[in-house]
Amino acid sequence: MDWHILAQQLVNGLTLGSIYGLIAIGYTMVYGIIGMINFAHGDVYMVSAYLTAIAIAVLTGFGIDSAPFAIVITLALTMFITGVYGWSIERVAYRPLRGSTRLAPLISAIGISLVLQNYVQLSQGAKPQGVPTLVSGTVRLGTETNFVQMTYIQILIVVVSFAAMAALTWIIRSTSLGRQCRATQQDRKMAAILGIDTDRIISTVFVIGAAMAAIAGVLVTLNYGSFDFFIGFVTGIKAFTAAVLGGIGSLPGAMLGGILLGLFESLFSGFVNTDYKDVFSFALLVLVLIFRPSGLLGRPEVEKV
Amino acid sequence: MSQQTRTPADAIPQPLLDVRGIDTFYGAIQALRGVSLHVSRGEIVTLIGANGAGKTTLLGSIFGNPRASVGSVSFDGEDITTLATHRIAPRGIALVPEGRHIFPAMTVEENLVMGTIPVGEAHLDEDRAQMFELFPRLQERRNQRAGTLSGGEQQMLAIARALMSRPQLILLDEPSLGLAPLVVRRIFEVLREIASLGKTIFLVEQNANHALKLADRAYVLVNGEIRLQGSGRELLADPEVRKAYLGGH
Ligand SMILES: Nc1ncnc2c1ncn2[C@@H]1O[C@H](COP(=O)(O)OP(=O)(O)OP(=O)(O)O)[C@@H](O)[C@H]1O
Ligand SMILES: [Mg+2]
């Protein structure tokens, strides 16, 4: 085994894992606060890829050719509009069904997922879409034949993802909004009695989750350049796997689970088989669910007394 | 004292808390039947009742959870019957709930900060210092996770958290439940201190002996209805109350 192949797979895995981590945050925070999986979350990510393409097209139309400026504006716009999608999903699919059976909102969320896929397919076409390359270039380490490389976009992905995760961690730990989120998560009824508008907090959590997925959507789109209306499905399940691996409901768990899944997956593709990497991830999901359903950092589900 | 401030409580035209004829249901089960009671500014009022009488439901109905379907709840002259739950605390009411409901994964300090939501953090340092004076145990454990506190400490924390919102009226649901006699005595001492700070207290208890000794006035709730009312002293002497709530002597 050559060290540079291993190192290259670790670099690739870190990049991929950052993306999984960003999307996993939405699953884990929503689960933490309402105890349910947002099955439309993968499609929110998909929508953000299209919004990225639209934003870049509009900016190019205005003749903006500074890449950093275009990326910052694209991130801001996409996070905002995707956040509106997240907010709407809670309003349409979850809030009206609060207090009914646990299954009902899951079914309505799957409904939203199908609506989003079909709406994007109809309005944007079924063919894969693409965006022009905004950033190119790589950093190389090593000799002429044995080297590890990281593209500028990969560096951007890792830096932006870690910055976003650090910012979110700070918000949840140290701000009043973060404390209100944690209070609502731990004891919703008591939170309301203390004066917290828990409906607003639940909406905020959906918006945060969607905005994090939007960061992932922008970064992936800048990296791969092409996408279609179905990308939310597989990536969504992967990110969900990451959230379960880290311990669903746990914010650091989602980040850790994302990074680990990315690393496992690229090591598997590098040293075992590329075609079976999705199978590997889903097998991992099944194994975690069987042997450690509370994940690495989650707490075992304890019935409240 | 001037003559005006000595007006007897009954003559004050507008009580701080005024509950009028409320019915509250859980689905088809009726938990409260035409309950009326009032608490005037500066009073300590207690409500005693057996398990399942509807005590917790009554406090819940003041916070709109569960909401009364008939009747009205007013606070300081304002009808709060249909107000959203999170809008009640900012009016000046705080609840120390049955079972404490502190946030177990937060530190003691963070739990205290959660009490400041209705008033903001402007008085945080001052009020926190006052709570640490009232409950020195909480200061020792300020950075400890609240879930790891003992039952008595959790009860102190729940009371301190409620006080952090600078309420006019504080509602307590069986604060002595499950605590050792010494801790119970400390809790009742604290309630006296809180009253001396000018807070109005509405205390729900099964520990009728302590509660009736503390209270200016008292109500007895039986099967969702107010059965008796009077001064604490009167009810302490009432044969029916003695038989049902004070061990029959
Ligand atoms: N969530 C609920 N769903 C259905 N019924 C309920 C619910 N909560 C309370 N009840 C019923 O309402 C009645 C009053 O209950 P409540 O909890 O108010 O009594 P309590 O006086 O506080 O009793 P305890 O001293 O045991 O705390 C009881 O008959 C109880 O079974
Ligand atoms: Mg009760």
mmCIF file of C-alpha atoms and ligand atoms in Angstrom, chain B residues 26-27 29-32 49-58 98 173-174 177 204 206 221, ligand 1:
data_model
loop_
_atom_site.group_PDB
_atom_site.id
_atom_site.type_symbol
_atom_site.label_atom_id
_atom_site.label_comp_id
_atom_site.label_asym_id
_atom_site.label_seq_id
_atom_site.Cartn_x
_atom_site.Cartn_y
_atom_site.Cartn_z
ATOM 1 C CA TYR B 26 -58.711 15.939 28.747
ATOM 2 C CA GLY B 27 -60.600 14.618 25.743
ATOM 3 C CA ILE B 29 -62.543 13.372 30.847
ATOM 4 C CA GLN B 30 -63.554 16.445 32.807
ATOM 5 C CA ALA B 31 -60.778 17.368 35.262
ATOM 6 C CA LEU B 32 -62.104 20.727 36.513
ATOM 7 C CA GLY B 49 -56.416 18.149 47.340
ATOM 8 C CA ALA B 50 -55.836 14.422 47.026
ATOM 9 C CA ASN B 51 -54.161 12.654 44.098
ATOM 10 C CA GLY B 52 -56.113 13.226 40.920
ATOM 11 C CA ALA B 53 -58.200 16.062 42.361
ATOM 12 C CA GLY B 54 -57.150 18.348 39.499
ATOM 13 C CA LYS B 55 -54.508 20.523 41.177
ATOM 14 C CA THR B 56 -51.937 20.259 38.412
ATOM 15 C CA THR B 57 -54.653 20.716 35.813
ATOM 16 C CA LEU B 58 -55.714 23.958 37.490
ATOM 17 C CA GLU B 98 -44.806 19.301 39.561
ATOM 18 C CA ASP B 173 -47.045 22.553 42.362
ATOM 19 C CA GLU B 174 -46.243 20.244 45.299
ATOM 20 C CA LEU B 177 -43.149 16.034 47.053
ATOM 21 C CA VAL B 204 -50.614 23.598 45.550
ATOM 22 C CA GLN B 206 -50.813 17.552 49.521
ATOM 23 C CA LEU B 221 -60.215 20.773 45.746
HETATM 24 N N1 LIG C 1 -52.747 14.258 30.147
HETATM 25 C C1 LIG C 1 -53.857 13.737 30.696
HETATM 26 N N2 LIG C 1 -54.718 13.006 29.947
HETATM 27 C C2 LIG C 1 -55.843 12.503 30.484
HETATM 28 N N3 LIG C 1 -56.224 12.665 31.740
HETATM 29 C C3 LIG C 1 -55.430 13.380 32.531
HETATM 30 C C4 LIG C 1 -54.204 13.955 32.057
HETATM 31 N N4 LIG C 1 -53.623 14.604 33.074
HETATM 32 C C5 LIG C 1 -54.449 14.452 34.130
HETATM 33 N N5 LIG C 1 -55.523 13.712 33.812
HETATM 34 C C6 LIG C 1 -56.628 13.359 34.690
HETATM 35 O O1 LIG C 1 -57.167 14.545 35.223
HETATM 36 C C7 LIG C 1 -57.441 14.389 36.606
HETATM 37 C C8 LIG C 1 -56.721 15.438 37.413
HETATM 38 O O2 LIG C 1 -55.326 15.228 37.291
HETATM 39 P P1 LIG C 1 -54.262 16.193 37.944
HETATM 40 O O3 LIG C 1 -52.918 15.782 37.464
HETATM 41 O O4 LIG C 1 -54.667 17.595 37.705
HETATM 42 O O5 LIG C 1 -54.429 15.841 39.493
HETATM 43 P P2 LIG C 1 -53.561 16.330 40.728
HETATM 44 O O6 LIG C 1 -54.519 16.882 41.709
HETATM 45 O O7 LIG C 1 -52.467 17.205 40.293
HETATM 46 O O8 LIG C 1 -52.983 14.961 41.276
HETATM 47 P P3 LIG C 1 -51.567 14.640 41.966
HETATM 48 O O9 LIG C 1 -51.668 15.053 43.393
HETATM 49 O O10 LIG C 1 -51.439 13.163 41.846
HETATM 50 O O11 LIG C 1 -50.523 15.377 41.230
HETATM 51 C C9 LIG C 1 -57.042 12.970 36.962
HETATM 52 O O12 LIG C 1 -58.187 12.177 36.971
HETATM 53 C C10 LIG C 1 -56.118 12.553 35.851
HETATM 54 O O13 LIG C 1 -56.235 11.182 35.606
#
